[in-house]
PDB file of C-alpha atoms in Angstrom:
ATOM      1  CA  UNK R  26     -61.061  48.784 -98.304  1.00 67.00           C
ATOM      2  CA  UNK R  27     -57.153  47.695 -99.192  1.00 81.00           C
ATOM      3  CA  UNK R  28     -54.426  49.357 -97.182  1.00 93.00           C
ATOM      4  CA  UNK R  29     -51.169  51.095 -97.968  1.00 96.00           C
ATOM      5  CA  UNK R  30     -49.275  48.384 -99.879  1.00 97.00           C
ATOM      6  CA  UNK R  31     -45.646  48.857 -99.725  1.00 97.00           C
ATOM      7  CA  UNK R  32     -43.182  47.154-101.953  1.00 97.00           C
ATOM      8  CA  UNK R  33     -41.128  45.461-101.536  1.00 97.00           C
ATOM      9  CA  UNK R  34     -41.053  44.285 -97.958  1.00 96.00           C
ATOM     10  CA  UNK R  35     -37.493  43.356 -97.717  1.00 97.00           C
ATOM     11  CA  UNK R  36     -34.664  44.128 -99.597  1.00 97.00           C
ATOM     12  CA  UNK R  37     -31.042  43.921 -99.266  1.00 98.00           C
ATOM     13  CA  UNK R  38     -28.567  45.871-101.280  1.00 98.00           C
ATOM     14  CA  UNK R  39     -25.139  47.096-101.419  1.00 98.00           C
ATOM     15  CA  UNK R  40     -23.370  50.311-100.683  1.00 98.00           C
ATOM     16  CA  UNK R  41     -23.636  52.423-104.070  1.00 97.00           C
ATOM     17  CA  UNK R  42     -26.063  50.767-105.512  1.00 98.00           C
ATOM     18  CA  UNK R  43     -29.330  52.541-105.394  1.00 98.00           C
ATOM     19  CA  UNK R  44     -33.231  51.240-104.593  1.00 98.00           C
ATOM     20  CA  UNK R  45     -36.598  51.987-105.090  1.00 98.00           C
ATOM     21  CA  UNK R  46     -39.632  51.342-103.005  1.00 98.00           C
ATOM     22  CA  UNK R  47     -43.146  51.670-104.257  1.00 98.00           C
ATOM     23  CA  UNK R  48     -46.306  52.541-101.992  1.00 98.00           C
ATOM     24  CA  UNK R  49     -49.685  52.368-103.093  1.00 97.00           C
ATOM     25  CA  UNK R  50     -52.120  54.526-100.484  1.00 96.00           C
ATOM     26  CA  UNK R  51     -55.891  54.150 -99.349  1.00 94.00           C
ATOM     27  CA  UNK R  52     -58.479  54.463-102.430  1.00 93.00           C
ATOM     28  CA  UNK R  53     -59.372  58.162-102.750  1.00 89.00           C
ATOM     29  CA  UNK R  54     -55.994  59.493-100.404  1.00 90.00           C
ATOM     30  CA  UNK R  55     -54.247  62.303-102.269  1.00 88.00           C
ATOM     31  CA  UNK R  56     -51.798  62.273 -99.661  1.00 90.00           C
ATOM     32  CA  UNK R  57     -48.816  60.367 -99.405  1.00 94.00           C
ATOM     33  CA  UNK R  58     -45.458  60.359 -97.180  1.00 95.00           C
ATOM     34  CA  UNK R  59     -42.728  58.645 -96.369  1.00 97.00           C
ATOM     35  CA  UNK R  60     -40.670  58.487 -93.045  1.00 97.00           C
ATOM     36  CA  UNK R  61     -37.387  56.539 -92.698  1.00 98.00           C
ATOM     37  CA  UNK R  62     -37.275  54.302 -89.161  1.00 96.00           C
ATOM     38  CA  UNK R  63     -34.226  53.552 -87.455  1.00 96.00           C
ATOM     39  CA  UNK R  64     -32.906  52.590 -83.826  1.00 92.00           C
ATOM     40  CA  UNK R  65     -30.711  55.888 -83.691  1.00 89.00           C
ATOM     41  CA  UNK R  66     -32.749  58.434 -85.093  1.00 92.00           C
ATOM     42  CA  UNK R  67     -36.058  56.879 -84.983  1.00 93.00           C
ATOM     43  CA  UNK R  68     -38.468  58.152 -87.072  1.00 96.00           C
ATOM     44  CA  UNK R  69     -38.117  60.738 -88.973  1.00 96.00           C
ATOM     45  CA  UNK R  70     -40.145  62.820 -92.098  1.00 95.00           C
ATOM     46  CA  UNK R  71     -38.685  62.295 -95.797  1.00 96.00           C
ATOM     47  CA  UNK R  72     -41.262  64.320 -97.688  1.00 93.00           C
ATOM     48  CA  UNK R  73     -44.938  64.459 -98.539  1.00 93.00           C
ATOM     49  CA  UNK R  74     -46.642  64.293-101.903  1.00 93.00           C
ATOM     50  CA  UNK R  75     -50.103  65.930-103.021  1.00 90.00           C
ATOM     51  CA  UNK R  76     -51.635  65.346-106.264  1.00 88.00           C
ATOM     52  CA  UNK R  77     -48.105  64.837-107.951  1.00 93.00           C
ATOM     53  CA  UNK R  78     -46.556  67.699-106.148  1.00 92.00           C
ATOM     54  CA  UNK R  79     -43.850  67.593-103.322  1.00 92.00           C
ATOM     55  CA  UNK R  80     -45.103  69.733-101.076  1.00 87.00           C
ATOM     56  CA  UNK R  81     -43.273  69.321 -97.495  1.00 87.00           C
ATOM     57  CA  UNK R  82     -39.530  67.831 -97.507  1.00 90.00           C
ATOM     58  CA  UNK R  83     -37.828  66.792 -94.408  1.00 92.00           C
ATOM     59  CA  UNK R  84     -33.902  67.158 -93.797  1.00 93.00           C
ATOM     60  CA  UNK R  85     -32.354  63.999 -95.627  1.00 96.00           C
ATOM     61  CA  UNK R  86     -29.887  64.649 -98.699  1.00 96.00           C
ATOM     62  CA  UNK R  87     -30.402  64.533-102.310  1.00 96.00           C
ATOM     63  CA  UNK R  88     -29.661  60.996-102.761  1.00 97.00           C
ATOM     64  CA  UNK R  89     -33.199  60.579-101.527  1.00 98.00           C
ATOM     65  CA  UNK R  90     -36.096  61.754-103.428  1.00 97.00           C
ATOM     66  CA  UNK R  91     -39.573  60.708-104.511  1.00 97.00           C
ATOM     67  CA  UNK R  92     -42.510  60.979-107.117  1.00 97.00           C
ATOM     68  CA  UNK R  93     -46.060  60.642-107.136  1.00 96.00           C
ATOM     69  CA  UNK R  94     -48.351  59.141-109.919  1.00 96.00           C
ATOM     70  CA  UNK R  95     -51.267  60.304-111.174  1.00 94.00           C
ATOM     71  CA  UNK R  96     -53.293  57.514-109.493  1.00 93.00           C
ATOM     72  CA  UNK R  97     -51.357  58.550-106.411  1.00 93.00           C
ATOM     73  CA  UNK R  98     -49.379  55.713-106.057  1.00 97.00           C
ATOM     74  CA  UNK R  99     -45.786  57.051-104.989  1.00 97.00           C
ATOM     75  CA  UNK R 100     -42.121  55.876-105.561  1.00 98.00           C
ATOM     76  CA  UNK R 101     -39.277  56.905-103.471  1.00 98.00           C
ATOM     77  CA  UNK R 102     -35.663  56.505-104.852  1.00 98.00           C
ATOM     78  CA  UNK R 103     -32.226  56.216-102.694  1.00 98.00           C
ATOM     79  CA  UNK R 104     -29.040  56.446-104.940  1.00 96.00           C
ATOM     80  CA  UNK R 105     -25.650  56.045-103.736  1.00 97.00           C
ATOM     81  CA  UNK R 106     -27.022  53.682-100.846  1.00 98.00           C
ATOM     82  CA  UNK R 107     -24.661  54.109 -98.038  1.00 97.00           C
ATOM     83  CA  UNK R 108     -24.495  51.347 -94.622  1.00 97.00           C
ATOM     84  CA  UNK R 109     -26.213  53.970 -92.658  1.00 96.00           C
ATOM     85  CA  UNK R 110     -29.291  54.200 -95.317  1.00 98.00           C
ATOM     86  CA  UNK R 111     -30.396  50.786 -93.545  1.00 98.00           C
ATOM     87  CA  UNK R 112     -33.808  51.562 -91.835  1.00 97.00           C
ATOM     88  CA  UNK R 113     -37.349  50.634 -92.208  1.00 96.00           C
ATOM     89  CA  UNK R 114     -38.757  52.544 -94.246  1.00 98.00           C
ATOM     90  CA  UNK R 115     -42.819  53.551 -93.768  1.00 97.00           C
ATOM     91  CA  UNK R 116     -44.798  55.191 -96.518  1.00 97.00           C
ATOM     92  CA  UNK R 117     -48.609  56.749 -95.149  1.00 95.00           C
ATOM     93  CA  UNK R 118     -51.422  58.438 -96.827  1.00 93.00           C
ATOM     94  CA  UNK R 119     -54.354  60.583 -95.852  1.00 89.00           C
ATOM     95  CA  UNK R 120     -56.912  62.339 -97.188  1.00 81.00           C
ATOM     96  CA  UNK R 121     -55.326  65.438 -96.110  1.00 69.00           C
ATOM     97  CA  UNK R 122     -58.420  67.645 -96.347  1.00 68.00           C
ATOM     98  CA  UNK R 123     -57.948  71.171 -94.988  1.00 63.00           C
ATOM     99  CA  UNK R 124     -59.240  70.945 -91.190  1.00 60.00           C
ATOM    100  CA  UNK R 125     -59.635  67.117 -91.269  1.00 67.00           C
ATOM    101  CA  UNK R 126     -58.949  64.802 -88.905  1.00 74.00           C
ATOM    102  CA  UNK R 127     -55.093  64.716 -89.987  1.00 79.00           C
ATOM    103  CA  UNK R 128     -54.983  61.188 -89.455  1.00 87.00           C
ATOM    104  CA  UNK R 129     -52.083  58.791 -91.562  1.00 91.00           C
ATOM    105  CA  UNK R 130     -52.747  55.385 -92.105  1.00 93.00           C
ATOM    106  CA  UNK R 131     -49.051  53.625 -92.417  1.00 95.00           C
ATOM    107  CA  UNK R 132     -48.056  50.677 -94.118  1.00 96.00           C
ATOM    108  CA  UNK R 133     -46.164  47.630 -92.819  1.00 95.00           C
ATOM    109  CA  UNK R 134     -42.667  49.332 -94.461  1.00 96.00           C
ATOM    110  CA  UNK R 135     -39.781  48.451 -96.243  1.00 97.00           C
ATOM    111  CA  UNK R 136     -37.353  46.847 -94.551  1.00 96.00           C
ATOM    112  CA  UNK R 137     -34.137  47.870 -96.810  1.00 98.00           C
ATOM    113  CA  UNK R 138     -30.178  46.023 -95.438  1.00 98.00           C
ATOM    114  CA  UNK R 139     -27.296  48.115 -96.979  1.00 98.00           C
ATOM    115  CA  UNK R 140     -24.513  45.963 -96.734  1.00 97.00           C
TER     116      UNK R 140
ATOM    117  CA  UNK Q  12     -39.761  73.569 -85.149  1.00 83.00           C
ATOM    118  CA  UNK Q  13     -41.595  70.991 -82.720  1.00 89.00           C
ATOM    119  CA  UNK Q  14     -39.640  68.413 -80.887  1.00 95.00           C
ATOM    120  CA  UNK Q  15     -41.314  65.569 -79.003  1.00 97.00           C
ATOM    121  CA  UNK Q  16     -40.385  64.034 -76.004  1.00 97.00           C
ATOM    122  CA  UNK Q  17     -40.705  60.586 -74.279  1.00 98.00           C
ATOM    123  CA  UNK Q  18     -39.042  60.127 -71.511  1.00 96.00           C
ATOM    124  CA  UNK Q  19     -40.280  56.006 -70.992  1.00 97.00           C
ATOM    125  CA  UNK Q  20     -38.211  54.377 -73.348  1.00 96.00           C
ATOM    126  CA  UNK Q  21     -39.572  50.865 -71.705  1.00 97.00           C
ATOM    127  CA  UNK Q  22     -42.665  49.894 -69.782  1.00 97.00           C
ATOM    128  CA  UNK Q  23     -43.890  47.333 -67.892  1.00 97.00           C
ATOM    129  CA  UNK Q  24     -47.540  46.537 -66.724  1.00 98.00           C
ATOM    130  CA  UNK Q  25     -49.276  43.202 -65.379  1.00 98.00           C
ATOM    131  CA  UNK Q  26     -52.057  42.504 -67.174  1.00 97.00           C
ATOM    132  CA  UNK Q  27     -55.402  44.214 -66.070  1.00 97.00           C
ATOM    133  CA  UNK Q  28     -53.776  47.063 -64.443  1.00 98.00           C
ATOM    134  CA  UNK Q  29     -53.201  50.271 -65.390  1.00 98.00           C
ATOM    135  CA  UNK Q  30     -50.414  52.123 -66.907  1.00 98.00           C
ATOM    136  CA  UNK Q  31     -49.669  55.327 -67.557  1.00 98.00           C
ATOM    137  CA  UNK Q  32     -47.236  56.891 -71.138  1.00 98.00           C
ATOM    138  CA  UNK Q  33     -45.537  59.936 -70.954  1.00 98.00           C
ATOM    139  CA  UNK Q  34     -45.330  62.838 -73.695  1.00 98.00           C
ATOM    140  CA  UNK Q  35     -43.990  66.392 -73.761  1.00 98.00           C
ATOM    141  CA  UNK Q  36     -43.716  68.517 -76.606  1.00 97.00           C
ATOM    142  CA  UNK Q  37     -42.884  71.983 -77.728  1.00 96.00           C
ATOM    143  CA  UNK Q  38     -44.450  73.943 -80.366  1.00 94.00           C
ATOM    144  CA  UNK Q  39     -44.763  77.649 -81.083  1.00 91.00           C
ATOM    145  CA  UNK Q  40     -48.079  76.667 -83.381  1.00 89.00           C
ATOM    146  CA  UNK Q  41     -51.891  77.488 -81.449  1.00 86.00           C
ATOM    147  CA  UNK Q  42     -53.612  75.031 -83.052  1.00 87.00           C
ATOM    148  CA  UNK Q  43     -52.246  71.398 -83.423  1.00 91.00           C
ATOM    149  CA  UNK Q  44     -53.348  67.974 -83.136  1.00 92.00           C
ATOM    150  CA  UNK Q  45     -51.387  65.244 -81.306  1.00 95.00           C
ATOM    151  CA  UNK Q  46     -51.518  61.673 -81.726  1.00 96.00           C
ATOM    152  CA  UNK Q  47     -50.523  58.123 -79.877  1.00 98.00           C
ATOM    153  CA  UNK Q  48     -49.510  55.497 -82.764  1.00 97.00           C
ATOM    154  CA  UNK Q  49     -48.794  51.819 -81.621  1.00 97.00           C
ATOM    155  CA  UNK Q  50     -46.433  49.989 -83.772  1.00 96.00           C
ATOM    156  CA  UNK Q  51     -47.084  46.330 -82.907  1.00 93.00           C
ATOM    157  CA  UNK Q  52     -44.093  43.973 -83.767  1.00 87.00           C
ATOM    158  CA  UNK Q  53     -45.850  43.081 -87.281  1.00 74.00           C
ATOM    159  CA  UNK Q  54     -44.556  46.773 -87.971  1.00 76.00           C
ATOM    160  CA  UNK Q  55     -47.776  48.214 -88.915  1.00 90.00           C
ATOM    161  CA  UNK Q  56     -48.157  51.715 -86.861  1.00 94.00           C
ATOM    162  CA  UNK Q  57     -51.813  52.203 -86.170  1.00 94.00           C
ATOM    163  CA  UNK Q  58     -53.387  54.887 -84.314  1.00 95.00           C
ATOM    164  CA  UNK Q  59     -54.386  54.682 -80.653  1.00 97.00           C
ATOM    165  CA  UNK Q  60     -55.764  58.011 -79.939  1.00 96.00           C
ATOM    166  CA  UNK Q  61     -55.552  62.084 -81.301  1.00 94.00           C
ATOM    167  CA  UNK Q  62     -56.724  64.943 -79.284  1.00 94.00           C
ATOM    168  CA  UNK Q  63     -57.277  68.767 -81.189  1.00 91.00           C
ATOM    169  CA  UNK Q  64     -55.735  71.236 -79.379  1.00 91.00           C
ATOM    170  CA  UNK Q  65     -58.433  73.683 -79.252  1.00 89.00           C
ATOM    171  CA  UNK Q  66     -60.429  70.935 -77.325  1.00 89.00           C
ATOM    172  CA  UNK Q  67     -60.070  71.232 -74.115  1.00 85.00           C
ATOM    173  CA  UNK Q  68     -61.822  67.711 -73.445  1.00 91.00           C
ATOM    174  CA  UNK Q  69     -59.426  64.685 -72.938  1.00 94.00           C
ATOM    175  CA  UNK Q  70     -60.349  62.362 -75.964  1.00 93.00           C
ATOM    176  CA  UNK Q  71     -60.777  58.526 -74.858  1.00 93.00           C
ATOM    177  CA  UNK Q  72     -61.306  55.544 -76.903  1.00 93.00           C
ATOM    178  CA  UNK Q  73     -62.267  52.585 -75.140  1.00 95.00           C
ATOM    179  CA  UNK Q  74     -59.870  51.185 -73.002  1.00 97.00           C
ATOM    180  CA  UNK Q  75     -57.558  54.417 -73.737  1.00 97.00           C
ATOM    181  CA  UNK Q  76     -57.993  57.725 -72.784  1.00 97.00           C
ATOM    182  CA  UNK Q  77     -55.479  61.109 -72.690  1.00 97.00           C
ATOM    183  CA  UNK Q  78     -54.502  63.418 -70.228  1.00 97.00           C
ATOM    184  CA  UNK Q  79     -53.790  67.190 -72.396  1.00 96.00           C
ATOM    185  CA  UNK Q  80     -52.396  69.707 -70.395  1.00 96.00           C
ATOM    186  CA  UNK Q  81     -52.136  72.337 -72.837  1.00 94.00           C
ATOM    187  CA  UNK Q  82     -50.369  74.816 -70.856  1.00 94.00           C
ATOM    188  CA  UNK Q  83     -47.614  72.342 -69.698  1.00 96.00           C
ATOM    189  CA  UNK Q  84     -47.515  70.918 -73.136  1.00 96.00           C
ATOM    190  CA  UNK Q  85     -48.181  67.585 -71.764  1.00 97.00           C
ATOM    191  CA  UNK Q  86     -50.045  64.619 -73.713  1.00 97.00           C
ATOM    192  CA  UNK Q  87     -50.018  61.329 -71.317  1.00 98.00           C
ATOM    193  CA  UNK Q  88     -52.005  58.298 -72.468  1.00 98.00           C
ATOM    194  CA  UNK Q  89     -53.433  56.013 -70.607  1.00 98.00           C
ATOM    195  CA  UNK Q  90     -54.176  52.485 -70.597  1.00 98.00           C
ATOM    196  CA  UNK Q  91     -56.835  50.542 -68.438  1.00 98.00           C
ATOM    197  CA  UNK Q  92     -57.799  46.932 -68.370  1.00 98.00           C
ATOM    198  CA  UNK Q  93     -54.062  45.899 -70.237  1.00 98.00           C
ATOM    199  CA  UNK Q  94     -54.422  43.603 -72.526  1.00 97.00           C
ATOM    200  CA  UNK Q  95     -51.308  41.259 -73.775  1.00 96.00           C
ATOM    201  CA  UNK Q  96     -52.228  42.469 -77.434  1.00 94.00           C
ATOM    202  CA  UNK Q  97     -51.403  46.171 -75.919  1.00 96.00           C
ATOM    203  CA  UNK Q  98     -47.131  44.818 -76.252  1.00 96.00           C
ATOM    204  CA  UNK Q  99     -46.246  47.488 -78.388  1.00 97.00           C
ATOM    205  CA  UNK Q 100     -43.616  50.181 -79.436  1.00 97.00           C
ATOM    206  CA  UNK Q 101     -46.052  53.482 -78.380  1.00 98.00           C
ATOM    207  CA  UNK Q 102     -45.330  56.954 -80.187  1.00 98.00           C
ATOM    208  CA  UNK Q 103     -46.451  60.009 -79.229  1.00 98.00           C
ATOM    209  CA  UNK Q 104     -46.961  62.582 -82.468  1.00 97.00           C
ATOM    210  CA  UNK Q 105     -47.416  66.203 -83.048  1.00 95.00           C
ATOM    211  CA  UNK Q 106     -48.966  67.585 -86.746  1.00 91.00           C
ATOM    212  CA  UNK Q 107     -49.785  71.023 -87.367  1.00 85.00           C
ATOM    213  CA  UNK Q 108     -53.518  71.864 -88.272  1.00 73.00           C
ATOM    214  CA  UNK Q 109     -53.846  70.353 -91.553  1.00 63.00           C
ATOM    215  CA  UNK Q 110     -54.439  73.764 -94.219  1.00 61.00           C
ATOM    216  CA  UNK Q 111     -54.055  71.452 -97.192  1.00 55.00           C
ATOM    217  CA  UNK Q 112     -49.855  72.330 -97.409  1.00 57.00           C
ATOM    218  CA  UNK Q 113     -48.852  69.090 -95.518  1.00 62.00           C
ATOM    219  CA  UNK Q 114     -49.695  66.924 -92.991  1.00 74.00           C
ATOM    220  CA  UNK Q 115     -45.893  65.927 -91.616  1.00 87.00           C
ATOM    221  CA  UNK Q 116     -46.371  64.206 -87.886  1.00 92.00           C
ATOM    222  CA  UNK Q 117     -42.978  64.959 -85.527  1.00 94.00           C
ATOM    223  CA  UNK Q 118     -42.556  61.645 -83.434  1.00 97.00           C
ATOM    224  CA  UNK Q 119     -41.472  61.239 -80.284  1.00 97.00           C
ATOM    225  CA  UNK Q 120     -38.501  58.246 -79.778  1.00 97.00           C
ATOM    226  CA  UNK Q 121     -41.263  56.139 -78.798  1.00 97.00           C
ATOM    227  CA  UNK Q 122     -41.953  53.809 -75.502  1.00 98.00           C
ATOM    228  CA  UNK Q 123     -41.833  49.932 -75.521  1.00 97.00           C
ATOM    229  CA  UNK Q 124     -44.820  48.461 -73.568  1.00 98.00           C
ATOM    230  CA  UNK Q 125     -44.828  44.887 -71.989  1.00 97.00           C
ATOM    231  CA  UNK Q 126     -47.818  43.780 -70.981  1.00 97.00           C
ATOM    232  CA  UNK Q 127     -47.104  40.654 -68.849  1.00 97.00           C
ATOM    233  CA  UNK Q 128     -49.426  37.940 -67.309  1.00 94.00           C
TER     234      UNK Q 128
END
């Protein structure tokens, strides 16, 4: 069974430009959510998406936002990059049944340089 | 909200021995699961360990096993028998019950363990 595929796994931009990094979960996850890694702040939630729907959002602005498909695969956009947007960024999915095991299986992550 | 705490940021063990990660947390919720992730330097965070918080068994998995202390809202993990492939970045996490509305984990800043010969 493939893993989360995240894409790309490197990417360098510049400040104002904006980026988009694609995830692709487990076969048969529903789930999928993205968390933003960085030495200050560590990690921290972006939002979750369930068949198609945002359903959880974490504090970041609006520059950041996401989508999911209908084959589950998710995208998640940052406009206006700014230097401090650097991080690695980790997209997970589960098969976020109601009293499951609540377990997220990560990704290796984007690693996205605003310079 | 729930906050997480580590205390360790870095850790050092000899390999064989034991060692011993540190986790606090707070939460107003009754039932919760918590979770030890190990992010390898690859990147790829996989998980260690979770414990349910209505059991009051400590959950072990081979070489690893938890101490829960639900009343102190402690979560410790420990490691026997260290293995060099145990160098990691270790992060304690918190997730409500899953209902089917989300299943966000709240991480803890995470302890870097060096397992030396």
């Amino acid at each position: 069974k493939a893993g989360v595929t995240q894409t790309p796994r490197y990417l360098i931009k510049t400040r104002g430009q904006q980026v988009t990094l694609s995830c692709s979960p487990i076969s048969g996850h529903r789930s999928v959510s993205w968390y933003q890694q960085t030495p200050g702040q560590g990690l921290q939630f972006l939002f979750e998406y369930f068949s198609e729907t945002q359903r959880n959002k974490g504090n970041f602005p609006g520059r950041f936002s996401g989508r999911q498909f209908s084959n589950s695969r998710s995208e998640m956009n940052v406009s206006t990059l700014e230097l401090g947007d650097s991080a690695l960024y980790l997209c997970a999915s589960s098969l976020a049944l109601t009293g499951g095991s609540g377990e997220l299986f990560f990704g290796e992550g984007s690693r996205l340089t605003v310079l | 909200a729930q906050t997480v705490t580590q205390s360790q940021p870095e850790m050092s063990v000899q390999e064989a021995e034991t060692v011993t990660l540190s986790c606090t947390y707070d939460t107003s919720e009754s039932n919760y699961y918590l979770f030890w992730y190990k992010q390898p330097p690859s990147r790829q965070m996989i998980l260690v360990i979770r414990q349910e918080a209505y059991k009051q068994q400590n959950a072990t998995e081979n070489r690893f096993s938890v101490n829960f202390q639900k009343a102190a809202k402690s979560f410790s993990l420990k490691i026997s028998d260290s293995q060099l492939g145990d160098t990691a970045m270790y992060f304690c996490a918190f997730m409500k019950h899953p209902t089917g509305t989300a299943s966000k984990l709240t991480f803890g800043t995470g302890t870097r363990l060096q397992v030396t010969l």
